[in-house]
Amino acid sequence: MKQKMSRRYFLGRVSAATLLSSQLAAFPAPGLAQDRSPSSRLNIVNIGINGMGGGNLNSVKGENIIALCDINEENLEIKGKEFPDAKRYFDFRTLFDEVKDIDACVVSTPDHTHAVATIAALKRGIHCYTEKPLAHEINEIRAMQKLAAEKKLHTQMGTVIHATDNYRRVVELIQAKAIGEVTEVHVWCQKGWGGFAMPTTTVPCPDTIHWDQWIGPAPMIPYDPCYQPARWRGYWPFGTGTFGDMACHLMDLPFWALNLGYPKSVEATCPTDMDPMLCPLDVTARYEFELTDPDGKTRTLPLTWYDGVCRPEVIAEKGLENLGMGIIFVGTDGLLEADYGTIRLYPEAKFADYKRPEPSIAPSLGHHAEWLESIRQDKPLSLCEFQYAGRLSEAVQLGAVSLRAGKKKLLYDAANMKITNCPEANALLARDYRDGWSLD
């Protein structure tokens, strides 16, 4: 078993590195920002500058980077050489107290500190780009949406694939009824952020790492190198497993194509007992959404998420390609299978001569450029602003709540942000913050 877990972890890390490389290659620093005169450049601060944070920093580097923040001083030293005029901080609270004239902020920290950093910026009237999922807790997501709307700020969640042409073409096909009315959706990803163990020995924290700031609002636990740079995703205080890593990318497509709102219910399961600290492997989450058809009738749309070794049965039933990740729309007149770069319509013979609709969704300016130009022009150019991204993230995190509640089916009253059939699960929609940390 130990050997199997080790191999799964290795494959997950390889997959993660491959995805990260391909995403960052697809979205280099946008030309719209690179050629600006100094007077028109935005003053930007970056919180979290390693890994995906480094990619995000690269994508806004044509602006005026005035401050860098990271809990690891080695990261600050490396990136500081590239941006010698930027002030350096290991605590974003100090950054916001000291740095003035900030136009925009990029938050690329682990999930559990997304909200405290983002809300600190929003309260100061700073436009925000925040990595996915938008926040660790559902009450945090709602607070971020509310504040961004009240202050009329331009926001963006880090779902870089939303800017690709392939996703646009899928949306057009679904909305053109190429496969008829969609009756069910399946979304899967082979990655497995979970099945880890808690450290059993004590390791001194290096002087270059500010552990208290890394823990942030979460319960304090001793430092261990196992949590960094990415395995924190498999521990409930900091991440929400493969859900939190990948569902915002893949469930984004049906959310966009079908204009989904909040789910009516979710039931997440896995083959192992639940642990209060450890995210599980091989999760299946069954959602129910309500759709309104053109004739005004409402119907229930099932959407199922699978990760690790789990796969939709329809793959084998229909003889479809067993991709490492993807989305299948099942319609009354056929099936559509897609991933980041491909689209397949089934039955193949039926669609051999099918004329796809002319592109109607304009090409993206570039994922980061949409946000930057929204700020510069004060126009809503971003397609993943917090009002949309929050609904998506909330659905994703409800799957995690179902697991943590004991793998129960939860009925959700989104208007009141309340689980109606499992009162104890409502406590999992928020968390108690450690002393010194709050959203206020």
GROMACS .gro file of C-alpha atoms in nm:
model
  440
    1MET     CA    1   0.000   0.000   0.000
    2LYS     CA    2   0.280   0.239   0.082
    3GLN     CA    3   0.438   0.178  -0.258
    4LYS     CA    4   0.105   0.243  -0.432
    5MET     CA    5   0.052   0.573  -0.251
    6SER     CA    6   0.403   0.683  -0.333
    7ARG     CA    7   0.348   0.612  -0.700
    8ARG     CA    8   0.011   0.790  -0.697
    9TYR     CA    9   0.170   1.093  -0.537
   10PHE     CA   10   0.451   1.091  -0.796
   11LEU     CA   11   0.204   1.068  -1.083
   12GLY     CA   12  -0.004   1.345  -0.934
   13ARG     CA   13   0.297   1.570  -0.902
   14VAL     CA   14   0.409   1.495  -1.259
   15SER     CA   15   0.059   1.569  -1.383
   16ALA     CA   16   0.047   1.890  -1.182
   17ALA     CA   17   0.385   2.004  -1.315
   18THR     CA   18   0.279   1.926  -1.672
   19LEU     CA   19  -0.046   2.118  -1.633
   20LEU     CA   20   0.130   2.412  -1.475
   21SER     CA   21   0.390   2.428  -1.752
   22SER     CA   22   0.128   2.407  -2.026
   23GLN     CA   23  -0.092   2.669  -1.865
   24LEU     CA   24   0.188   2.917  -1.817
   25ALA     CA   25   0.320   2.857  -2.169
   26ALA     CA   26  -0.027   2.926  -2.305
   27PHE     CA   27  -0.056   3.253  -2.116
   28PRO     CA   28   0.273   3.444  -2.127
   29ALA     CA   29   0.295   3.799  -2.002
   30PRO     CA   30   0.029   3.979  -2.212
   31GLY     CA   31   0.149   4.213  -2.481
   32LEU     CA   32  -0.124   4.461  -2.394
   33ALA     CA   33   0.057   4.519  -2.067
   34GLN     CA   34   0.416   4.489  -2.188
   35ASP     CA   35   0.410   4.784  -2.426
   36ARG     CA   36   0.246   5.036  -2.195
   37SER     CA   37   0.415   5.365  -2.116
   38PRO     CA   38   0.528   5.396  -1.752
   39SER     CA   39   0.250   5.643  -1.677
   40SER     CA   40  -0.022   5.397  -1.781
   41ARG     CA   41   0.112   5.094  -1.595
   42LEU     CA   42  -0.081   4.966  -1.297
   43ASN     CA   43   0.081   4.952  -0.953
   44ILE     CA   44   0.057   4.584  -0.860
   45VAL     CA   45   0.148   4.382  -0.550
   46ASN     CA   46   0.190   4.004  -0.564
   47ILE     CA   47   0.117   3.787  -0.260
   48GLY     CA   48   0.262   3.438  -0.307
   49ILE     CA   49   0.533   3.437  -0.574
   50ASN     CA   50   0.642   3.073  -0.609
   51GLY     CA   51   0.489   2.802  -0.831
   52MET     CA   52   0.165   2.930  -0.982
   53GLY     CA   53   0.238   3.258  -0.806
   54GLY     CA   54   0.555   3.287  -1.009
   55GLY     CA   55   0.357   3.225  -1.327
   56ASN     CA   56   0.104   3.490  -1.231
   57LEU     CA   57   0.385   3.732  -1.152
   58ASN     CA   58   0.535   3.669  -1.494
   59SER     CA   59   0.198   3.740  -1.656
   60VAL     CA   60   0.167   4.085  -1.499
   61LYS     CA   61   0.534   4.183  -1.502
   62GLY     CA   62   0.475   4.446  -1.772
   63GLU     CA   63   0.296   4.650  -1.506
   64ASN     CA   64   0.467   4.833  -1.221
   65ILE     CA   65   0.540   4.566  -0.959
   66ILE     CA   66   0.573   4.769  -0.640
   67ALA     CA   67   0.574   4.497  -0.372
   68LEU     CA   68   0.631   4.122  -0.336
   69CYS     CA   69   0.509   3.911  -0.046
   70ASP     CA   70   0.600   3.553   0.038
   71ILE     CA   71   0.648   3.359   0.363
   72ASN     CA   72   0.971   3.213   0.222
   73GLU     CA   73   1.258   3.463   0.221
   74GLU     CA   74   1.445   3.256  -0.038
   75ASN     CA   75   1.157   3.312  -0.283
   76LEU     CA   76   1.168   3.684  -0.206
   77GLU     CA   77   1.542   3.693  -0.268
   78ILE     CA   78   1.510   3.517  -0.605
   79LYS     CA   79   1.218   3.722  -0.737
   80GLY     CA   80   1.351   4.041  -0.579
   81LYS     CA   81   1.646   4.030  -0.816
   82GLU     CA   82   1.405   4.040  -1.110
   83PHE     CA   83   1.207   4.328  -0.956
   84PRO     CA   84   1.470   4.527  -0.763
   85ASP     CA   85   1.241   4.826  -0.706
   86ALA     CA   86   0.969   4.617  -0.542
   87LYS     CA   87   0.946   4.625  -0.164
   88ARG     CA   88   0.961   4.284   0.004
   89TYR     CA   89   0.732   4.149   0.276
   90PHE     CA   90   0.659   3.814   0.440
   91ASP     CA   91   0.330   3.933   0.597
   92PHE     CA   92   0.071   4.084   0.363
   93ARG     CA   93  -0.091   4.269   0.654
   94THR     CA   94   0.224   4.474   0.694
   95LEU     CA   95   0.240   4.525   0.318
   96PHE     CA   96  -0.109   4.676   0.308
   97ASP     CA   97  -0.033   4.898   0.607
   98GLU     CA   98   0.285   5.038   0.453
   99VAL     CA   99   0.250   5.037   0.073
  100LYS     CA  100   0.037   5.312  -0.076
  101ASP     CA  101  -0.108   5.380  -0.422
  102ILE     CA  102  -0.179   5.013  -0.497
  103ASP     CA  103  -0.403   4.963  -0.801
  104ALA     CA  104  -0.424   4.585  -0.807
  105CYS     CA  105  -0.327   4.274  -0.613
  106VAL     CA  106  -0.253   3.916  -0.722
  107VAL     CA  107  -0.316   3.651  -0.453
  108SER     CA  108  -0.146   3.315  -0.521
  109THR     CA  109  -0.120   3.173  -0.169
  110PRO     CA  110  -0.250   2.833  -0.052
  111ASP     CA  111  -0.629   2.816  -0.042
  112HIS     CA  112  -0.672   2.876   0.330
  113THR     CA  113  -0.527   3.229   0.306
  114HIS     CA  114  -0.699   3.338  -0.016
  115ALA     CA  115  -0.983   3.516   0.161
  116VAL     CA  116  -0.793   3.701   0.433
  117ALA     CA  117  -0.546   3.840   0.179
  118THR     CA  118  -0.806   3.922  -0.086
  119ILE     CA  119  -1.051   4.088   0.151
  120ALA     CA  120  -0.771   4.297   0.303
  121ALA     CA  121  -0.708   4.427  -0.050
  122LEU     CA  122  -1.073   4.472  -0.147
  123LYS     CA  123  -1.144   4.676   0.165
  124ARG     CA  124  -0.875   4.920   0.052
  125GLY     CA  125  -1.037   4.956  -0.290
  126ILE     CA  126  -0.776   4.738  -0.463
  127HIS     CA  127  -0.872   4.530  -0.768
  128CYS     CA  128  -0.798   4.159  -0.713
  129TYR     CA  129  -0.686   3.852  -0.903
  130THR     CA  130  -0.716   3.546  -0.677
  131GLU     CA  131  -0.617   3.190  -0.754
  132LYS     CA  132  -0.869   2.909  -0.763
  133PRO     CA  133  -1.066   2.802  -0.573
  134LEU     CA  134  -1.170   3.149  -0.470
  135ALA     CA  135  -1.157   3.061  -0.100
  136HIS     CA  136  -1.138   2.767   0.140
  137GLU     CA  137  -1.472   2.834   0.311
  138ILE     CA  138  -1.809   2.916   0.159
  139ASN     CA  139  -1.876   3.214   0.386
  140GLU     CA  140  -1.543   3.358   0.265
  141ILE     CA  141  -1.651   3.327  -0.098
  142ARG     CA  142  -1.974   3.515  -0.027
  143ALA     CA  143  -1.785   3.788   0.162
  144MET     CA  144  -1.543   3.835  -0.130
  145GLN     CA  145  -1.827   3.860  -0.382
  146LYS     CA  146  -2.020   4.108  -0.167
  147LEU     CA  147  -1.724   4.336  -0.108
  148ALA     CA  148  -1.610   4.335  -0.471
  149ALA     CA  149  -1.962   4.427  -0.585
  150GLU     CA  150  -2.009   4.699  -0.324
  151LYS     CA  151  -1.681   4.867  -0.414
  152LYS     CA  152  -1.727   4.811  -0.789
  153LEU     CA  153  -1.385   4.648  -0.822
  154HIS     CA  154  -1.258   4.443  -1.114
  155THR     CA  155  -1.177   4.087  -1.016
  156GLN     CA  156  -1.059   3.761  -1.170
  157MET     CA  157  -1.020   3.403  -1.049
  158GLY     CA  158  -0.721   3.208  -1.176
  159THR     CA  159  -0.903   2.970  -1.412
  160VAL     CA  160  -0.663   3.026  -1.700
  161ILE     CA  161  -0.828   2.763  -1.923
  162HIS     CA  162  -1.142   2.981  -1.940
  163ALA     CA  163  -0.952   3.202  -2.184
  164THR     CA  164  -0.884   2.925  -2.438
  165ASP     CA  165  -1.051   2.900  -2.775
  166ASN     CA  166  -1.136   2.534  -2.714
  167TYR     CA  167  -1.362   2.612  -2.420
  168ARG     CA  168  -1.533   2.881  -2.629
  169ARG     CA  169  -1.606   2.637  -2.909
  170VAL     CA  170  -1.756   2.384  -2.665
  171VAL     CA  171  -1.983   2.650  -2.516
  172GLU     CA  172  -2.102   2.744  -2.865
  173LEU     CA  173  -2.177   2.381  -2.956
  174ILE     CA  174  -2.371   2.315  -2.637
  175GLN     CA  175  -2.569   2.637  -2.665
  176ALA     CA  176  -2.641   2.567  -3.034
  177LYS     CA  177  -2.799   2.236  -2.924
  178ALA     CA  178  -2.554   2.031  -3.129
  179ILE     CA  179  -2.631   1.732  -2.907
  180GLY     CA  180  -2.984   1.841  -2.820
  181GLU     CA  181  -3.083   1.916  -2.463
  182VAL     CA  182  -2.809   1.823  -2.216
  183THR     CA  183  -2.945   1.564  -1.969
  184GLU     CA  184  -2.634   1.488  -1.763
  185VAL     CA  185  -2.270   1.593  -1.729
  186HIS     CA  186  -1.962   1.398  -1.615
  187VAL     CA  187  -1.634   1.562  -1.513
  188TRP     CA  188  -1.321   1.374  -1.411
  189CYS     CA  189  -0.953   1.418  -1.330
  190GLN     CA  190  -0.699   1.146  -1.257
  191LYS     CA  191  -0.502   1.350  -1.006
  192GLY     CA  192  -0.510   1.248  -0.642
  193TRP     CA  193  -0.429   1.511  -0.382
  194GLY     CA  194  -0.498   1.294  -0.081
  195GLY     CA  195  -0.422   0.973   0.101
  196PHE     CA  196  -0.132   1.137   0.284
  197ALA     CA  197  -0.036   1.093   0.650
  198MET     CA  198   0.033   1.336   0.929
  199PRO     CA  199   0.403   1.389   1.014
  200THR     CA  200   0.524   1.171   1.300
  201THR     CA  201   0.847   1.355   1.380
  202THR     CA  202   0.931   1.715   1.462
  203VAL     CA  203   1.141   1.910   1.213
  204PRO     CA  204   1.284   2.254   1.297
  205CYS     CA  205   1.143   2.533   1.084
  206PRO     CA  206   1.413   2.703   0.873
  207ASP     CA  207   1.484   3.064   0.963
  208THR     CA  208   1.390   3.165   0.609
  209ILE     CA  209   1.030   3.040   0.643
  210HIS     CA  210   0.774   3.241   0.839
  211TRP     CA  211   0.552   2.957   0.953
  212ASP     CA  212   0.307   3.165   1.157
  213GLN     CA  213   0.222   3.370   0.846
  214TRP     CA  214   0.190   3.056   0.635
  215ILE     CA  215  -0.059   2.902   0.880
  216GLY     CA  216  -0.255   3.228   0.883
  217PRO     CA  217  -0.615   3.182   1.004
  218ALA     CA  218  -0.595   2.800   1.019
  219PRO     CA  219  -0.532   2.608   1.343
  220MET     CA  220  -0.164   2.610   1.433
  221ILE     CA  221   0.021   2.285   1.371
  222PRO     CA  222   0.398   2.228   1.384
  223TYR     CA  223   0.607   2.304   1.078
  224ASP     CA  224   0.691   2.016   0.848
  225PRO     CA  225   0.837   2.031   0.496
  226CYS     CA  226   0.572   1.785   0.373
  227TYR     CA  227   0.317   2.066   0.337
  228GLN     CA  228   0.520   2.270   0.090
  229PRO     CA  229   0.525   2.358  -0.188
  230ALA     CA  230   0.202   2.182  -0.291
  231ARG     CA  231   0.107   1.886  -0.071
  232TRP     CA  232  -0.094   2.117   0.157
  233ARG     CA  233  -0.376   2.046  -0.090
  234GLY     CA  234  -0.424   1.706   0.072
  235TYR     CA  235  -0.485   1.842   0.425
  236TRP     CA  236  -0.827   1.981   0.522
  237PRO     CA  237  -0.703   2.283   0.721
  238PHE     CA  238  -0.528   2.419   0.410
  239GLY     CA  239  -0.678   2.259   0.098
  240THR     CA  240  -0.973   2.053  -0.020
  241GLY     CA  241  -0.806   1.772  -0.212
  242THR     CA  242  -0.833   1.733  -0.586
  243PHE     CA  243  -1.163   1.922  -0.570
  244GLY     CA  244  -0.986   2.241  -0.472
  245ASP     CA  245  -0.705   2.196  -0.722
  246MET     CA  246  -0.885   2.095  -1.040
  247ALA     CA  247  -1.264   2.116  -1.020
  248CYS     CA  248  -1.270   2.492  -1.082
  249HIS     CA  249  -1.087   2.431  -1.411
  250LEU     CA  250  -1.299   2.140  -1.534
  251MET     CA  251  -1.643   2.216  -1.390
  252ASP     CA  252  -1.596   2.567  -1.529
  253LEU     CA  253  -1.692   2.438  -1.875
  254PRO     CA  254  -2.043   2.306  -1.788
  255PHE     CA  255  -2.098   2.607  -1.561
  256TRP     CA  256  -2.030   2.837  -1.855
  257ALA     CA  257  -2.201   2.635  -2.127
  258LEU     CA  258  -2.519   2.569  -1.926
  259ASN     CA  259  -2.519   2.889  -1.719
  260LEU     CA  260  -2.540   2.690  -1.399
  261GLY     CA  261  -2.631   2.847  -1.069
  262TYR     CA  262  -2.588   2.701  -0.722
  263PRO     CA  263  -2.650   2.327  -0.680
  264LYS     CA  264  -2.968   2.200  -0.513
  265SER     CA  265  -2.784   1.906  -0.362
  266VAL     CA  266  -2.450   1.727  -0.349
  267GLU     CA  267  -2.342   1.387  -0.223
  268ALA     CA  268  -1.967   1.312  -0.219
  269THR     CA  269  -1.829   0.967  -0.145
  270CYS     CA  270  -1.493   0.792  -0.126
  271PRO     CA  271  -1.381   0.437  -0.040
  272THR     CA  272  -1.211   0.522   0.291
  273ASP     CA  273  -1.317   0.652   0.631
  274MET     CA  274  -1.306   1.026   0.677
  275ASP     CA  275  -1.024   1.188   0.872
  276PRO     CA  276  -1.058   1.542   1.014
  277MET     CA  277  -0.711   1.634   0.884
  278LEU     CA  278  -0.657   1.427   0.569
  279CYS     CA  279  -0.829   1.464   0.232
  280PRO     CA  280  -0.919   1.129   0.072
  281LEU     CA  281  -0.838   0.979  -0.265
  282ASP     CA  282  -1.080   0.858  -0.531
  283VAL     CA  283  -1.376   1.088  -0.471
  284THR     CA  284  -1.708   1.086  -0.654
  285ALA     CA  285  -1.945   1.382  -0.603
  286ARG     CA  286  -2.298   1.381  -0.741
  287TYR     CA  287  -2.456   1.725  -0.785
  288GLU     CA  288  -2.807   1.824  -0.883
  289PHE     CA  289  -2.866   2.160  -1.053
  290GLU     CA  290  -3.194   2.314  -1.162
  291LEU     CA  291  -3.225   2.421  -1.526
  292THR     CA  292  -3.504   2.618  -1.687
  293ASP     CA  293  -3.579   2.514  -2.045
  294PRO     CA  294  -3.687   2.765  -2.316
  295ASP     CA  295  -4.053   2.674  -2.254
  296GLY     CA  296  -4.018   2.782  -1.891
  297LYS     CA  297  -4.024   2.432  -1.745
  298THR     CA  298  -3.764   2.345  -1.483
  299ARG     CA  299  -3.575   2.020  -1.469
  300THR     CA  300  -3.296   1.864  -1.268
  301LEU     CA  301  -2.953   1.828  -1.427
  302PRO     CA  302  -2.719   1.574  -1.266
  303LEU     CA  303  -2.346   1.658  -1.277
  304THR     CA  304  -2.095   1.410  -1.138
  305TRP     CA  305  -1.731   1.473  -1.046
  306TYR     CA  306  -1.474   1.190  -1.029
  307ASP     CA  307  -1.108   1.201  -0.928
  308GLY     CA  308  -0.820   0.959  -0.880
  309VAL     CA  309  -0.907   0.618  -1.028
  310CYS     CA  310  -1.281   0.693  -1.056
  311ARG     CA  311  -1.429   0.729  -1.404
  312PRO     CA  312  -1.777   0.779  -1.555
  313GLU     CA  313  -1.939   0.451  -1.659
  314VAL     CA  314  -2.042   0.616  -1.986
  315ILE     CA  315  -1.677   0.604  -2.102
  316ALA     CA  316  -1.683   0.224  -2.117
  317GLU     CA  317  -2.048   0.201  -2.220
  318LYS     CA  318  -1.999   0.422  -2.525
  319GLY     CA  319  -1.644   0.316  -2.609
  320LEU     CA  320  -1.509   0.666  -2.556
  321GLU     CA  321  -1.145   0.752  -2.509
  322ASN     CA  322  -1.029   0.708  -2.150
  323LEU     CA  323  -0.861   1.044  -2.109
  324GLY     CA  324  -0.673   1.146  -1.795
  325MET     CA  325  -0.926   1.423  -1.746
  326GLY     CA  326  -1.223   1.560  -1.930
  327ILE     CA  327  -1.588   1.654  -1.951
  328ILE     CA  328  -1.873   1.460  -2.113
  329PHE     CA  329  -2.204   1.627  -2.195
  330VAL     CA  330  -2.479   1.368  -2.254
  331GLY     CA  331  -2.756   1.509  -2.472
  332THR     CA  332  -3.082   1.390  -2.621
  333ASP     CA  333  -2.918   1.377  -2.967
  334GLY     CA  334  -2.561   1.271  -2.892
  335LEU     CA  335  -2.257   1.318  -2.670
  336LEU     CA  336  -1.981   1.576  -2.655
  337GLU     CA  337  -1.649   1.492  -2.494
  338ALA     CA  338  -1.390   1.763  -2.433
  339ASP     CA  339  -1.076   1.846  -2.242
  340TYR     CA  340  -0.846   2.148  -2.249
  341GLY     CA  341  -0.761   2.111  -2.617
  342THR     CA  342  -1.000   1.868  -2.790
  343ILE     CA  343  -1.368   1.830  -2.879
  344ARG     CA  344  -1.529   1.502  -2.991
  345LEU     CA  345  -1.891   1.453  -3.097
  346TYR     CA  346  -2.057   1.108  -3.081
  347PRO     CA  347  -2.182   0.900  -3.256
  348GLU     CA  348  -1.897   0.981  -3.492
  349ALA     CA  349  -2.087   0.868  -3.802
  350LYS     CA  350  -2.379   1.096  -3.719
  351PHE     CA  351  -2.155   1.401  -3.679
  352ALA     CA  352  -1.915   1.324  -3.966
  353ASP     CA  353  -2.066   1.598  -4.184
  354TYR     CA  354  -2.188   1.821  -3.901
  355LYS     CA  355  -2.125   2.189  -3.966
  356ARG     CA  356  -2.019   2.353  -3.644
  357PRO     CA  357  -2.158   2.698  -3.564
  358GLU     CA  358  -1.954   3.000  -3.658
  359PRO     CA  359  -1.753   3.132  -3.360
  360SER     CA  360  -1.964   3.382  -3.167
  361ILE     CA  361  -1.762   3.422  -2.845
  362ALA     CA  362  -1.481   3.668  -2.908
  363PRO     CA  363  -1.123   3.551  -2.854
  364SER     CA  364  -0.979   3.633  -2.515
  365LEU     CA  365  -0.733   3.917  -2.475
  366GLY     CA  366  -0.539   3.668  -2.263
  367HIS     CA  367  -0.646   3.548  -1.920
  368HIS     CA  368  -0.450   3.803  -1.718
  369ALA     CA  369  -0.490   4.073  -1.982
  370GLU     CA  370  -0.869   4.058  -1.949
  371TRP     CA  371  -0.835   4.156  -1.585
  372LEU     CA  372  -0.567   4.420  -1.643
  373GLU     CA  373  -0.764   4.586  -1.921
  374SER     CA  374  -1.083   4.574  -1.713
  375ILE     CA  375  -0.903   4.784  -1.453
  376ARG     CA  376  -0.740   5.018  -1.702
  377GLN     CA  377  -1.057   5.081  -1.901
  378ASP     CA  378  -1.293   5.045  -1.604
  379LYS     CA  379  -1.503   4.804  -1.810
  380PRO     CA  380  -1.610   4.444  -1.724
  381LEU     CA  381  -1.389   4.254  -1.969
  382SER     CA  382  -1.309   3.960  -1.741
  383LEU     CA  383  -1.519   3.645  -1.786
  384CYS     CA  384  -1.414   3.494  -1.453
  385GLU     CA  385  -1.490   3.780  -1.217
  386PHE     CA  386  -1.586   3.691  -0.861
  387GLN     CA  387  -1.963   3.693  -0.919
  388TYR     CA  388  -1.932   3.407  -1.170
  389ALA     CA  389  -1.628   3.242  -1.014
  390GLY     CA  390  -1.786   3.248  -0.670
  391ARG     CA  391  -2.080   3.031  -0.780
  392LEU     CA  392  -1.839   2.783  -0.934
  393SER     CA  393  -1.610   2.778  -0.630
  394GLU     CA  394  -1.905   2.743  -0.393
  395ALA     CA  395  -2.030   2.435  -0.577
  396VAL     CA  396  -1.681   2.286  -0.566
  397GLN     CA  397  -1.641   2.350  -0.193
  398LEU     CA  398  -1.987   2.209  -0.119
  399GLY     CA  399  -1.853   1.877  -0.244
  400ALA     CA  400  -1.577   1.901   0.013
  401VAL     CA  401  -1.833   1.988   0.283
  402SER     CA  402  -2.032   1.674   0.194
  403LEU     CA  403  -1.723   1.460   0.244
  404ARG     CA  404  -1.631   1.625   0.573
  405ALA     CA  405  -1.990   1.591   0.698
  406GLY     CA  406  -1.959   1.215   0.672
  407LYS     CA  407  -2.023   1.153   0.304
  408LYS     CA  408  -2.385   1.264   0.335
  409LYS     CA  409  -2.621   1.393   0.069
  410LEU     CA  410  -2.671   1.762   0.147
  411LEU     CA  411  -2.971   1.967   0.037
  412TYR     CA  412  -2.866   2.327  -0.017
  413ASP     CA  413  -3.063   2.649   0.020
  414ALA     CA  414  -2.826   2.882  -0.166
  415ALA     CA  415  -3.032   3.195  -0.107
  416ASN     CA  416  -2.980   3.158   0.266
  417MET     CA  417  -2.642   2.978   0.243
  418LYS     CA  418  -2.784   2.694   0.449
  419ILE     CA  419  -2.786   2.315   0.440
  420THR     CA  420  -3.144   2.220   0.519
  421ASN     CA  421  -3.126   1.848   0.599
  422CYS     CA  422  -2.804   1.823   0.802
  423PRO     CA  423  -2.779   2.106   1.059
  424GLU     CA  424  -2.436   1.999   1.181
  425ALA     CA  425  -2.294   2.041   0.829
  426ASN     CA  426  -2.365   2.415   0.842
  427ALA     CA  427  -2.071   2.452   1.078
  428LEU     CA  428  -1.850   2.346   0.787
  429LEU     CA  429  -1.953   2.646   0.573
  430ALA     CA  430  -1.723   2.867   0.782
  431ARG     CA  431  -1.430   2.828   1.019
  432ASP     CA  432  -1.316   2.984   1.344
  433TYR     CA  433  -1.006   3.192   1.279
  434ARG     CA  434  -0.692   3.177   1.486
  435ASP     CA  435  -0.626   3.480   1.706
  436GLY     CA  436  -0.486   3.771   1.507
  437TRP     CA  437  -0.669   3.680   1.187
  438SER     CA  438  -1.012   3.786   1.065
  439LEU     CA  439  -1.209   3.909   0.765
  440ASP     CA  440  -1.286   4.234   0.949
   0.00000   0.00000   0.00000
